[in-house]
Coordinates of C-alpha atoms in Angstrom, one line a residue:
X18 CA 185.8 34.5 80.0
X19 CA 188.1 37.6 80.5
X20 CA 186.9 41.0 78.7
X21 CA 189.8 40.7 76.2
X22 CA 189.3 37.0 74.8
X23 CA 187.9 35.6 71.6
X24 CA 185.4 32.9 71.4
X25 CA 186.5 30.0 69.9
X26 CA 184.5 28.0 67.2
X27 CA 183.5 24.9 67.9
X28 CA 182.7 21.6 67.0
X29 CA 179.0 20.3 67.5
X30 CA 179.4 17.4 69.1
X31 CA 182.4 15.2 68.4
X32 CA 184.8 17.4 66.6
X33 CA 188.5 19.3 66.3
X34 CA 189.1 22.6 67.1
X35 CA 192.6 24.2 65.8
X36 CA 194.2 26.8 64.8
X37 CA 195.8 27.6 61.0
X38 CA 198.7 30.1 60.2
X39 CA 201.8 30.1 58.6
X40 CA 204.3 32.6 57.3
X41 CA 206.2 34.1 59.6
X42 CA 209.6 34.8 58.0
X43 CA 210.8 35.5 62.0
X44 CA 213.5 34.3 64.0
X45 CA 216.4 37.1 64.6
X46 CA 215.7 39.0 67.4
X47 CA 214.6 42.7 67.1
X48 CA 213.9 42.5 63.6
X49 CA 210.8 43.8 61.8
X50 CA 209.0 40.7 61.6
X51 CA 209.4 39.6 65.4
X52 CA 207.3 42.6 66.5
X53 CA 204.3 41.8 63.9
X54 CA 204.8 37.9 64.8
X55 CA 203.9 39.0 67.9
X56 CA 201.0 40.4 67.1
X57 CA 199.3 37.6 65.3
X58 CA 200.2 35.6 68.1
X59 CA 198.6 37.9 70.6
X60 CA 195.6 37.3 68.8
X61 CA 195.6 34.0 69.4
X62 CA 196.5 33.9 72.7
X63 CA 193.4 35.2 73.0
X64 CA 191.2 32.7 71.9
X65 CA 188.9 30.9 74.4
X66 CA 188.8 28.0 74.4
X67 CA 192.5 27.9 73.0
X68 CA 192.9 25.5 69.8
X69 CA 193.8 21.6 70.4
X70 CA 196.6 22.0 68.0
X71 CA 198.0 24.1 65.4
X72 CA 199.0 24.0 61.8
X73 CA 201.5 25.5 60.3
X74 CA 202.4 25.2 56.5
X75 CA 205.8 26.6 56.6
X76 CA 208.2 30.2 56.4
X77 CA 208.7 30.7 60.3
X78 CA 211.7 31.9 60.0
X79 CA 213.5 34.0 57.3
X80 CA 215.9 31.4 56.6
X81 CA 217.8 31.6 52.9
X82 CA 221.1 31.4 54.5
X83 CA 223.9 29.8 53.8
X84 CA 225.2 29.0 57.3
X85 CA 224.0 26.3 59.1
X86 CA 225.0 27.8 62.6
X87 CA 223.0 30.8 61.6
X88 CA 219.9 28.9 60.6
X89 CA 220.0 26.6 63.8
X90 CA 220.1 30.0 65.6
X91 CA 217.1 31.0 64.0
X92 CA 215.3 28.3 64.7
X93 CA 216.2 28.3 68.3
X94 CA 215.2 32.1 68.9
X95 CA 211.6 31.5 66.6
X96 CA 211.2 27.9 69.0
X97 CA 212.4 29.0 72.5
X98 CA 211.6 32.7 72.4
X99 CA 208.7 33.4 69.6
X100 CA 206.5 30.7 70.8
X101 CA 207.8 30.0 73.8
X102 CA 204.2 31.1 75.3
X103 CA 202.9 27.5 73.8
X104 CA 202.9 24.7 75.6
X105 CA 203.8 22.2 72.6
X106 CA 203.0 18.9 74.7
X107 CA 199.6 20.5 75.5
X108 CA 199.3 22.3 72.0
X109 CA 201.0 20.2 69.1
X110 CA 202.3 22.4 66.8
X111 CA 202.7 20.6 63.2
X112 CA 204.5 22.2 59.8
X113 CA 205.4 21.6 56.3
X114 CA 208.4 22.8 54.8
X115 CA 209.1 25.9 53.2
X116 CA 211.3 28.3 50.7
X117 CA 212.6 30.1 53.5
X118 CA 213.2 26.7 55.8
X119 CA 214.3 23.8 53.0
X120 CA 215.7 25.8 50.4
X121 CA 219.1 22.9 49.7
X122 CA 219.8 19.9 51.0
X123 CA 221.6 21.5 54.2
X124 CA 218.5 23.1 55.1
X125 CA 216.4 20.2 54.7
X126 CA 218.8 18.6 57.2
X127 CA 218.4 21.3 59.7
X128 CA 215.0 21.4 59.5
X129 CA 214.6 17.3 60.5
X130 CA 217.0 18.2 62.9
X131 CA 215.5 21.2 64.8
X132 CA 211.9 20.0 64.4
X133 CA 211.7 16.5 64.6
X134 CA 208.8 15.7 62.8
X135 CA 207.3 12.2 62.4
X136 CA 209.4 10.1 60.2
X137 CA 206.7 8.0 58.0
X138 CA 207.0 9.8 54.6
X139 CA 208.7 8.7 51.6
X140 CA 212.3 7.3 51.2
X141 CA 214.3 10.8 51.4
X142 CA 211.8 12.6 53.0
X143 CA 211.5 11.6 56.6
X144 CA 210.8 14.2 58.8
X145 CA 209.9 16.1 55.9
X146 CA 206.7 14.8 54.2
X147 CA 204.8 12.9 57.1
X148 CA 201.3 12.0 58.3
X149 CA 199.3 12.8 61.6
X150 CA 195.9 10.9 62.5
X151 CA 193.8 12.3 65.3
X152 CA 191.1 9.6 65.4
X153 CA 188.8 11.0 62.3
X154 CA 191.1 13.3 61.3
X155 CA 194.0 12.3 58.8
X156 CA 196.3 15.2 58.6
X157 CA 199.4 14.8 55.7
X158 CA 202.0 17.3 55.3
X159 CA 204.1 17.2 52.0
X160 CA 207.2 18.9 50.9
X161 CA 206.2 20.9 47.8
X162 CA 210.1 21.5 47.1
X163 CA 212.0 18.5 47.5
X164 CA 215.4 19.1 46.9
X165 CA 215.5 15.0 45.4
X166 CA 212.7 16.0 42.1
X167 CA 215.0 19.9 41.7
X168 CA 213.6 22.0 44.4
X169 CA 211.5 24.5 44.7
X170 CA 207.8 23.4 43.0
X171 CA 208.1 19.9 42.6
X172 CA 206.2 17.4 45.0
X173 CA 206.1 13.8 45.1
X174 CA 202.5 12.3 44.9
X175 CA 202.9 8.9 44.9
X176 CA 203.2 8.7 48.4
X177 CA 200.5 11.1 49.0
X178 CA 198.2 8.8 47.3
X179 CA 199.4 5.5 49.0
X180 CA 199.1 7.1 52.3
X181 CA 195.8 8.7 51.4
X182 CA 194.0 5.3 50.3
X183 CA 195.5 3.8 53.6
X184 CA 193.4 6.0 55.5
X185 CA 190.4 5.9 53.6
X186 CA 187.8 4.8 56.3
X187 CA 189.2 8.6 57.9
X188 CA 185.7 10.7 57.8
X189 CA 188.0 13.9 57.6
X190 CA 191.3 14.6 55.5
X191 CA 193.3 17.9 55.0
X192 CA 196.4 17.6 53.3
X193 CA 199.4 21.1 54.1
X194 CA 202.1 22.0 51.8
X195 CA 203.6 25.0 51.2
X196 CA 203.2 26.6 47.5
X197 CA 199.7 27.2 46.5
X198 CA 198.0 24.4 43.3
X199 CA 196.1 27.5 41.8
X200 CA 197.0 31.0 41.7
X201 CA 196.3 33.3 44.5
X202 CA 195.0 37.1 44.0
X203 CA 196.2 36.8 40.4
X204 CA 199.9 35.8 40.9
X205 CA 201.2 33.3 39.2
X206 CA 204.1 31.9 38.1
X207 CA 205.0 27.5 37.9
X208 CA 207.6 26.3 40.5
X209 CA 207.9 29.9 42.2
X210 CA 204.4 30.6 43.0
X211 CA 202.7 27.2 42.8
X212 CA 203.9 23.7 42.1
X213 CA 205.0 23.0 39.3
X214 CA 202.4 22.0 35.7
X215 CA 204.1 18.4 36.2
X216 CA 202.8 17.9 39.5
X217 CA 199.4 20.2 39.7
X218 CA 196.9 17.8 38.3
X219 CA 197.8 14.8 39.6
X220 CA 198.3 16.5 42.9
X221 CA 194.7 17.6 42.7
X222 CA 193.2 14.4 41.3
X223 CA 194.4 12.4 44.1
X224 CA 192.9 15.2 46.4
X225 CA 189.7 15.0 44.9
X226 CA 189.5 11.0 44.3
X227 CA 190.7 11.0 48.5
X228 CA 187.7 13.3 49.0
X229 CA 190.0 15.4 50.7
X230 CA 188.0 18.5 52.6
X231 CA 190.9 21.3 52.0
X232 CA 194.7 21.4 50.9
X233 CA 196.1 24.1 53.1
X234 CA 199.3 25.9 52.0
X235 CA 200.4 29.4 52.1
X236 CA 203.7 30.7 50.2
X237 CA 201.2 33.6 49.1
X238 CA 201.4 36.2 51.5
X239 CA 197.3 36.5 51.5
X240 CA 194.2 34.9 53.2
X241 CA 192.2 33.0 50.3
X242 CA 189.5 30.4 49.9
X243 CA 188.5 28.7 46.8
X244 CA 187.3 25.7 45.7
X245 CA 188.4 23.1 42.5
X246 CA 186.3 20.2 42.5
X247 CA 184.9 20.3 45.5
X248 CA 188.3 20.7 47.2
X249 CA 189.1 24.0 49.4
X250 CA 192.4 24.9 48.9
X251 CA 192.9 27.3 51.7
X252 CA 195.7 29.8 52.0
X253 CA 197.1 31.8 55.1
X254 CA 200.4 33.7 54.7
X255 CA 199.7 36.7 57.4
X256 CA 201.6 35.2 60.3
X257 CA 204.3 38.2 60.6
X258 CA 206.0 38.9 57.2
X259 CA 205.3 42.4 56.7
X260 CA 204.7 42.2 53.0
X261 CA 201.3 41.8 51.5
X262 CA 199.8 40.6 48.1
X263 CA 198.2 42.9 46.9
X264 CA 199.0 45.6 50.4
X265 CA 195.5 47.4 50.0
X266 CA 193.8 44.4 50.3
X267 CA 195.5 41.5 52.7
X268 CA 196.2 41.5 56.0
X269 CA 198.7 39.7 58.8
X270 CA 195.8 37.6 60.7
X271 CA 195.5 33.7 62.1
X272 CA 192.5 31.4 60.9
X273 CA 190.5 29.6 63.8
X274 CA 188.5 26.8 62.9
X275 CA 186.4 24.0 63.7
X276 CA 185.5 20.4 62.4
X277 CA 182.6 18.2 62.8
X278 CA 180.1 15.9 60.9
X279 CA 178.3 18.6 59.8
X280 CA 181.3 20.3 58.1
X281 CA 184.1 22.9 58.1
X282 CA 183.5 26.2 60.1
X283 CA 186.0 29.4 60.3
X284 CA 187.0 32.6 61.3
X285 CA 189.8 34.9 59.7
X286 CA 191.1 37.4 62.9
X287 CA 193.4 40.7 62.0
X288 CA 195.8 41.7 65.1
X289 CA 193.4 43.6 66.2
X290 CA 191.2 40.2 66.9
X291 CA 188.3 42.3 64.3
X292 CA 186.7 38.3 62.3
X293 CA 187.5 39.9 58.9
X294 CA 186.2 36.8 56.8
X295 CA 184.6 33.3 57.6
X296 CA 182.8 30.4 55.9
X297 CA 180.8 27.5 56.5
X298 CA 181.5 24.7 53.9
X299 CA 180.0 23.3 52.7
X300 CA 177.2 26.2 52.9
X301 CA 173.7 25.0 53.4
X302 CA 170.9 24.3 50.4
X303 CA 169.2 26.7 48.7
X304 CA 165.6 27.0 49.6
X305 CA 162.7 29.4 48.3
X306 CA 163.5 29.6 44.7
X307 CA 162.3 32.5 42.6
X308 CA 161.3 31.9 38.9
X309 CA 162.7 34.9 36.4
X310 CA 161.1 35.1 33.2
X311 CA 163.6 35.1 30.2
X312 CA 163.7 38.7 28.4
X313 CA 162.0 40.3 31.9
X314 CA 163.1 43.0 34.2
X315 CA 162.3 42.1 37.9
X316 CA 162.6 44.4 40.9
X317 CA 165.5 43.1 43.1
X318 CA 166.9 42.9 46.3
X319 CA 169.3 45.8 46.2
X320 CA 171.7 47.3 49.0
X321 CA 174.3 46.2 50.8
X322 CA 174.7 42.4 52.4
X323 CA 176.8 40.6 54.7
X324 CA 179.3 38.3 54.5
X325 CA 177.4 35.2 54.8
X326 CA 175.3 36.5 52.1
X327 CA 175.1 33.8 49.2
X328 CA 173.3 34.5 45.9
X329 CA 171.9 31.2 43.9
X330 CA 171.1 30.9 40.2
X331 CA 170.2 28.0 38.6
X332 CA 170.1 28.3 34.6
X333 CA 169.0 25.9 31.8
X334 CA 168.5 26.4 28.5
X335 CA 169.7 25.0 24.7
X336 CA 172.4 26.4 23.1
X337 CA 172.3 27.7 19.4
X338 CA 173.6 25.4 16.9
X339 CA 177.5 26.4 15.5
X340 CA 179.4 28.8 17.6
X341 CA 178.7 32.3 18.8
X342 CA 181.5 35.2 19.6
X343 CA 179.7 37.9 20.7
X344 CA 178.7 38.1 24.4
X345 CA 175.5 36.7 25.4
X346 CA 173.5 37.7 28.5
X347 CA 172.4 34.8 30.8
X348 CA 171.6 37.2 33.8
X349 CA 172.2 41.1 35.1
X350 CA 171.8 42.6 38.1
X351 CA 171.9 46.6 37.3
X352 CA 170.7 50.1 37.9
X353 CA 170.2 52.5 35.8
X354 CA 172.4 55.0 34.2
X355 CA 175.4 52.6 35.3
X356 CA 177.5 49.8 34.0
X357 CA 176.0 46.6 35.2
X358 CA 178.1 45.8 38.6
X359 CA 176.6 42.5 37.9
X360 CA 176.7 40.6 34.0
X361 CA 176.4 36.7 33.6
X362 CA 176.9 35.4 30.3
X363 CA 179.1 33.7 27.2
X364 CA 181.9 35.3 25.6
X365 CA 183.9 34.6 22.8
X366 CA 184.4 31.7 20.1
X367 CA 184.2 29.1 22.5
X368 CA 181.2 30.4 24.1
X369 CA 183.2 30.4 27.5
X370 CA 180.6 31.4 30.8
X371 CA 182.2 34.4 32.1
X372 CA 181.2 36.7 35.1
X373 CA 182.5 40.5 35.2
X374 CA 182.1 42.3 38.5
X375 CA 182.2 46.0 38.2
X376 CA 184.2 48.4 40.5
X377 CA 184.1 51.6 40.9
X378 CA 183.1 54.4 38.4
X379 CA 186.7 54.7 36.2
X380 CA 187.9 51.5 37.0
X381 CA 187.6 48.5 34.6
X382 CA 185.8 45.5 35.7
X383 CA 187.3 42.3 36.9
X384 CA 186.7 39.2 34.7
X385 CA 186.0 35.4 36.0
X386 CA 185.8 32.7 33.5
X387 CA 184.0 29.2 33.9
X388 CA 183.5 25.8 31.8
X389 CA 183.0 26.3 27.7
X390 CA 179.2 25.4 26.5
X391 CA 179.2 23.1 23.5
X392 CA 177.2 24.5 20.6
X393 CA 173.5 22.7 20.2
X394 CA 173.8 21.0 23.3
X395 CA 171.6 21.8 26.6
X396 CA 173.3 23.0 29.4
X397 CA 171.9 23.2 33.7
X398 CA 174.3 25.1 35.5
X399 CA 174.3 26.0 39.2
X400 CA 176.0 29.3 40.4
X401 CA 176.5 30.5 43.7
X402 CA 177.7 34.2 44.6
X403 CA 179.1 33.8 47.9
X404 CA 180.2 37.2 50.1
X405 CA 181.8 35.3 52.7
X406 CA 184.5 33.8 50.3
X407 CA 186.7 36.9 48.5
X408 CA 187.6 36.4 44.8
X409 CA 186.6 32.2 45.7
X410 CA 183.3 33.3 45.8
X411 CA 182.2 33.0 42.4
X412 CA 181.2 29.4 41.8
X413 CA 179.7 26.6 39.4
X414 CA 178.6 23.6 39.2
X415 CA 177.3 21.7 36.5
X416 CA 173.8 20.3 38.2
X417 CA 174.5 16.5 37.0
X418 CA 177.6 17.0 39.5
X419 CA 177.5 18.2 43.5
X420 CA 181.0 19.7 43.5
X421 CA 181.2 23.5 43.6
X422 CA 184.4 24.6 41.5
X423 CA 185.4 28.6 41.6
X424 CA 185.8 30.7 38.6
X425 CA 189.2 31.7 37.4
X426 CA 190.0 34.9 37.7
X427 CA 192.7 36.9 38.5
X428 CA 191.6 39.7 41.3
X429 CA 192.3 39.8 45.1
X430 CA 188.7 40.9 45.3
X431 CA 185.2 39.4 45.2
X432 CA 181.7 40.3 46.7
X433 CA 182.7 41.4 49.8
X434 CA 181.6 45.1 49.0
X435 CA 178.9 44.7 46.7
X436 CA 175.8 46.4 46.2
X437 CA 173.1 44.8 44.6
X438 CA 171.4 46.8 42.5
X439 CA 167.8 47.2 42.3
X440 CA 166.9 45.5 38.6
X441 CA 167.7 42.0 37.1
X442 CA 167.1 41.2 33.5
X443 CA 167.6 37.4 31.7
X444 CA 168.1 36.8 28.6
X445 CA 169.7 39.8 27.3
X446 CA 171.5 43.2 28.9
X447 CA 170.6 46.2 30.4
X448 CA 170.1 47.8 27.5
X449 CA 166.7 46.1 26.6
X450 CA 166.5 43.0 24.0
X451 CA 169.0 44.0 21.7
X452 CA 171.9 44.2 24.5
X453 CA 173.9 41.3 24.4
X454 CA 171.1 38.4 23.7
X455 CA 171.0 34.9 24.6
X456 CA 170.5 33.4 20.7
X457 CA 170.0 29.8 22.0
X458 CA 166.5 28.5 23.6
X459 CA 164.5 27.9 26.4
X460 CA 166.2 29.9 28.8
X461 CA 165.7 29.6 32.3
X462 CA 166.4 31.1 35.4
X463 CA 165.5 30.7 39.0
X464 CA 167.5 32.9 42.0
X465 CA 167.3 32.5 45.9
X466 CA 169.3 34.3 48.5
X467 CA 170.2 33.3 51.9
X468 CA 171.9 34.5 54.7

């Protein structure tokens, strides 16, 4: 292995071992986003051993022109000059459309054209929506702006379910499009910045009924994770387009991964080849679980953790009869003389489980909201505080079902710099019994860490 390359995940036994990024916005020589292609791709040129393949979901070249000729041109240069280091016979190199690369009908026909992609998707969409199986892997691409539904935001599902329950004995599925399901980093906006309301929870049903392990898009020019269901949807938009959302946060970068019976493993590289985030999903069990006494202060675990750092809760308890609108305290992780960076409760009429993370001194705190508890009713909740996984990180399940689902929220940021503090209380704030109470009964609360 030369001084300058980058190990590789890979699979434990059996397995796939590939490469995700997408985004590029390239294609016309000497412009800005050629150089910082470049870079990304330096990166992975690196890797050792390289990926078996590659995935792509869409925007490699800036497209949004009105002259065929022109487009075709782009193409060409981004194909026979950009990535003309790959071997795509060796390497397969697979993409979805995009709204720089199938914004009309003419650029839908360049794109079959120039690409010539697999030809087994829908009536209309050949070359456009398709399917690849690599023996346990099912990979299916669809076009999340089909100019035959109006464009940019609409997606045909139909066929993604047929094709999905024809390859149901496949142990893995991922399915790529373009434009995010759920909003990224807090933009949003139907059709533009994700797929349209229409489409979105069908789309996701079928994913989840499929037991589909990711949908991969980007559109979003970020790196995210989160999870709905049970179902990663994974974006990468840092392939070269010099734009970031938000800038003080992303970063251009190229996701290496690997895939094997024991699950999903992978690494997020800058250009300077620095891993600046990575997961294992699904992460392992919780073990050595700590009982916390409702209405207690407990020392803690404070200081600074890594990014594989996951913090578990598990809380049950009865709700009060008839609804509540002031905030109630579940669990808090403080220090004194501070906000708590740290407050797990219910807010508001419809007793909604909310999480606010605090930031630094001056700045207000950022707010994720979970399921609505009913009034009288028990409740057993699972949450998992995950460093490894950004503003994804926050996640619930109910404990009658496995599937992890991330809060809502609308920040680019998540655990990744947190502090735990030194002092937990349950059952009401850091302000002693009075602060924000839990009103209902039984409350109970177990925590584990892991690493």
């Amino acid at each position: 292995m030369s001084v300058s390359a980058i190990p590789s995940l890979l699979p434990g036994g059996p397995g796939h071992r590939f490469v995700l990024y997408g985004d590029s916005c390239s294609g016309v020589p000497g412009a800005l986003h050629e150089g910082t292609f470049a870079a990304v791709n330096a990166v992975l040129r690196r890797l050792d051993p390289p990926p078996e393949f590659i995935l792509f979901p869409g925007d490699e070249i800036i497209g949004l022109t009105a002259d065929p000729e022109a487009l075709r041109a782009q193409w060409r240069h981004w194909l026979d000059h950009e990535m003309a280091w790959l071997d795509r016979q060796a390497t397969p190199l697979w993409h979805t459309t995009g709204n720089h690369t199938t914004y009309d009908e003419m650029s839908e026909r360049v794109f079959r054209e120039v690409l010539q992609l697999p030809e087994n998707g829908p009536p209309g969409q050949e070359g456009l929506s398709y399917w690849v199986r690599r023996g346990d892997l099912l990979l299916v691409f669809v076009h999340t702006l089909w100019t035959g539904l109006g464009g940019e935001g609409h997606v045909e599902t139909e066929w993604l379910e047929a094709t999905l329950r024809e390859h149901a004995d496949v142990r893995h599925k991922i399915v790529l499009g373009h434009h995010p399901v759920f909003p990224v980093n807090g933009f949003s906006g139907a059709y533009q910045r994700e797929i349209g309301p229409e489409y979105a929870g069908r789309f996701w049903d079928i994913l989840v009924e499929a037991d589909v392990l990711a949908y991969v898009c980007s559109h979003m020019l970020a790196f995210d994770v989160q999870v709905h269901r049970g179902v990663l949807q994974l974006c990468t938009a840092g392939a070269g387009t010099a734009h970031r959302m938000p800038e003080e946060v992303e970063y251009l970068h190229c996701i290496q991964a690997a895939l094997d019976a024991d699950g999903f493993r992978y690494q997020v590289l800058d250009t300077d080849g620095v891993v600046r985030e990575k997961l294992q999903w699904p992460f392992k069990p919780a073990e050595n679980w700590q009982n916390l006494s409702p209405g207690s202060h407990a020392a803690g675990f404070g200081g600074s953790k890594g990014p594989n750092h996951v913090v578990e809760l598990r809380i049950t308890g009865f709700m009060a009869d008839g609804p509540h609108a002031p905030a109630q305290t579940l669990f808090s992780a403080f220090d004194p003389q501070i906000i708590a960076p740290l407050w797990l409760g219910l807010r508001g009429p419809h007793q909604t489980l909310t999480l606010i993370l605090g930031r630094k001194p001056g700045r207000s705190p950022h707010y994720w909201f979970g399921p609505d508890l009913i009034p009288g009713q028990p409740f057993d909740i699972d949450i998992a505080l995950h460093a490894g996984m950004g503003p994804g990180g926050m996640l619930y399940r109910k404990h009658e079902d496995h599937r992890w689902n991330s809060f809502h929220g609308a920040s680019a940021t998540g655990l990744e710099h947190m502090v735990w503090p030194a002092q937990w209380s349950v059952g009401h704030g850091q302000g002693g019994p009075v602060d924000r109470p839990f009103i209902g009964d039984g409350l109970q609360v177990q925590i584990t860490a892991a690493v």
